[in-house]
Amino acid sequence: MNQKLEWVKTTDVLHPLRTKADGQELRIRIGDFPEESMYTLLVGEQEVAQFDDWPKAWSRPKK
């Protein structure tokens, strides 16, 4: 999660952010915090990480 990534907004409520890295689509799923992690990172359809703190190397889209 140290790779610099620029995320863009989507219209998908469950997966509101996406980007591409190394030719693969990455998506962020929002969890039911605090029972679940705040975010889940998906590569394609596979869950690869759950986390609560947004990585410093990743830039969120401007509002």
Coordinates of N, CA and C in Angstrom, one line a residue:
M1 N 0.8 -1.2 0.0 CA 0.0 0.0 0.0 C 0.9 1.3 0.0
N2 N 2.1 1.1 -0.3 CA 3.0 2.2 -0.4 C 3.1 2.8 -1.8
Q3 N 2.5 2.1 -2.8 CA 2.5 2.5 -4.2 C 1.6 3.8 -4.3
K4 N 2.1 4.8 -5.0 CA 1.3 6.0 -5.3 C 0.2 5.6 -6.2
L5 N -1.0 5.9 -5.8 CA -2.2 5.7 -6.6 C -3.1 6.9 -6.5
E6 N -3.8 7.2 -7.6 CA -4.7 8.3 -7.7 C -6.1 7.6 -8.0
W7 N -7.0 7.8 -7.0 CA -8.3 7.2 -7.1 C -9.3 8.1 -7.7
V8 N -10.3 7.6 -8.4 CA -11.4 8.4 -9.0 C -12.7 7.9 -8.4
K9 N -13.7 8.8 -8.4 CA -15.0 8.4 -7.9 C -15.8 7.6 -8.9
T10 N -16.7 6.7 -8.4 CA -17.5 5.9 -9.3 C -19.0 6.3 -8.9
T11 N -19.9 5.7 -9.6 CA -21.3 5.8 -9.2 C -21.8 4.7 -8.4
D12 N -20.9 3.7 -8.1 CA -21.3 2.5 -7.3 C -21.2 2.8 -5.8
V13 N -22.3 2.8 -5.1 CA -22.4 3.1 -3.7 C -21.5 2.2 -2.9
L14 N -21.4 1.0 -3.2 CA -20.6 0.0 -2.4 C -19.1 0.1 -2.7
H15 N -18.8 0.5 -3.9 CA -17.4 0.6 -4.3 C -17.2 2.0 -4.9
P16 N -17.1 3.0 -4.1 CA -17.1 4.4 -4.6 C -15.8 4.9 -5.2
L17 N -14.7 4.1 -5.1 CA -13.5 4.6 -5.7 C -12.8 3.5 -6.5
R18 N -12.1 3.9 -7.5 CA -11.4 2.9 -8.4 C -10.2 3.5 -8.9
T19 N -9.3 2.6 -9.3 CA -8.0 3.0 -10.0 C -7.5 1.8 -10.8
K20 N -6.4 2.0 -11.5 CA -5.7 0.9 -12.1 C -4.3 0.9 -11.7
A21 N -3.7 -0.3 -11.5 CA -2.3 -0.4 -11.2 C -1.8 -1.7 -11.8
D22 N -0.7 -1.7 -12.5 CA -0.1 -2.9 -13.1 C -1.1 -3.6 -14.0
G23 N -2.0 -2.8 -14.7 CA -2.9 -3.4 -15.6 C -4.2 -4.0 -15.0
Q24 N -4.3 -3.9 -13.7 CA -5.5 -4.5 -13.0 C -6.3 -3.4 -12.4
E25 N -7.6 -3.6 -12.3 CA -8.6 -2.7 -11.7 C -8.6 -2.9 -10.2
L26 N -8.4 -1.8 -9.5 CA -8.5 -1.8 -8.0 C -9.7 -1.0 -7.6
R27 N -10.5 -1.5 -6.6 CA -11.6 -0.8 -6.1 C -11.6 -0.8 -4.6
I28 N -12.2 0.2 -4.0 CA -12.4 0.3 -2.6 C -13.8 0.1 -2.2
R29 N -14.0 -0.8 -1.3 CA -15.4 -1.1 -0.7 C -15.4 -0.5 0.7
I30 N -16.5 0.2 1.0 CA -16.7 0.8 2.3 C -17.3 -0.2 3.2
G31 N -16.7 -0.4 4.4 CA -17.2 -1.4 5.3 C -18.2 -0.8 6.3
D32 N -18.8 -1.6 7.1 CA -19.8 -1.2 8.1 C -19.0 -0.9 9.4
F33 N -18.3 0.2 9.4 CA -17.5 0.6 10.5 C -18.3 1.0 11.7
P34 N -18.0 0.6 13.0 CA -16.8 0.0 13.5 C -16.8 -1.6 13.5
E35 N -18.0 -2.2 13.1 CA -18.0 -3.7 13.2 C -17.1 -4.3 12.2
E36 N -16.8 -3.6 11.1 CA -15.9 -4.1 10.0 C -14.8 -3.0 9.8
S37 N -13.8 -3.3 9.1 CA -12.8 -2.3 8.7 C -13.5 -1.2 7.9
M38 N -13.0 0.0 7.9 CA -13.5 1.1 7.2 C -13.5 0.8 5.7
Y39 N -12.3 0.2 5.2 CA -12.1 0.0 3.8 C -11.7 -1.4 3.5
T40 N -12.1 -1.9 2.3 CA -11.5 -3.1 1.8 C -11.0 -2.9 0.4
L41 N -9.8 -3.3 0.1 CA -9.2 -3.1 -1.2 C -9.5 -4.4 -2.0
L42 N -10.0 -4.2 -3.2 CA -10.3 -5.4 -4.1 C -9.4 -5.2 -5.3
V43 N -8.8 -6.3 -5.7 CA -8.1 -6.4 -7.0 C -8.9 -7.3 -7.9
G44 N -9.5 -6.8 -8.9 CA -10.5 -7.5 -9.7 C -11.6 -7.8 -8.7
E45 N -12.0 -9.1 -8.5 CA -13.0 -9.5 -7.6 C -12.5 -10.0 -6.3
Q46 N -11.2 -10.0 -6.1 CA -10.6 -10.6 -4.9 C -10.3 -9.6 -3.9
E47 N -10.7 -9.8 -2.6 CA -10.4 -9.0 -1.5 C -8.9 -9.2 -1.1
V48 N -8.1 -8.2 -1.1 CA -6.7 -8.4 -0.8 C -6.3 -7.7 0.5
A49 N -7.0 -6.7 1.0 CA -6.6 -6.0 2.3 C -7.8 -5.3 2.9
Q50 N -7.8 -5.3 4.2 CA -8.8 -4.5 4.9 C -8.0 -3.5 5.8
F51 N -8.5 -2.3 5.9 CA -7.8 -1.3 6.7 C -8.7 -0.1 7.1
D52 N -8.3 0.6 8.1 CA -9.1 1.8 8.6 C -8.4 3.1 8.3
D53 N -7.1 3.1 8.1 CA -6.4 4.4 7.9 C -6.0 4.5 6.4
W54 N -6.4 5.5 5.7 CA -6.1 5.7 4.3 C -4.6 5.9 4.1
P55 N -4.0 5.1 3.2 CA -2.5 5.1 3.0 C -2.1 6.5 2.5
K56 N -1.0 7.0 3.0 CA -0.5 8.3 2.7 C -0.1 8.4 1.2
A57 N 0.3 7.3 0.6 CA 0.7 7.4 -0.8 C -0.4 7.4 -1.8
W58 N -1.7 7.2 -1.3 CA -2.8 7.2 -2.2 C -3.5 8.6 -2.1
S59 N -3.9 9.1 -3.3 CA -4.6 10.4 -3.3 C -6.1 10.2 -3.6
R60 N -6.9 10.7 -2.8 CA -8.4 10.7 -3.0 C -8.8 11.7 -4.0
P61 N -9.9 11.5 -4.7 CA -10.4 12.5 -5.7 C -10.8 13.7 -4.9
K62 N -10.6 14.8 -5.6 CA -11.1 16.1 -5.1 C -12.6 16.2 -5.1
K63 N -13.2 16.8 -4.1 CA -14.6 16.8 -3.9 C -15.3 17.7 -4.9

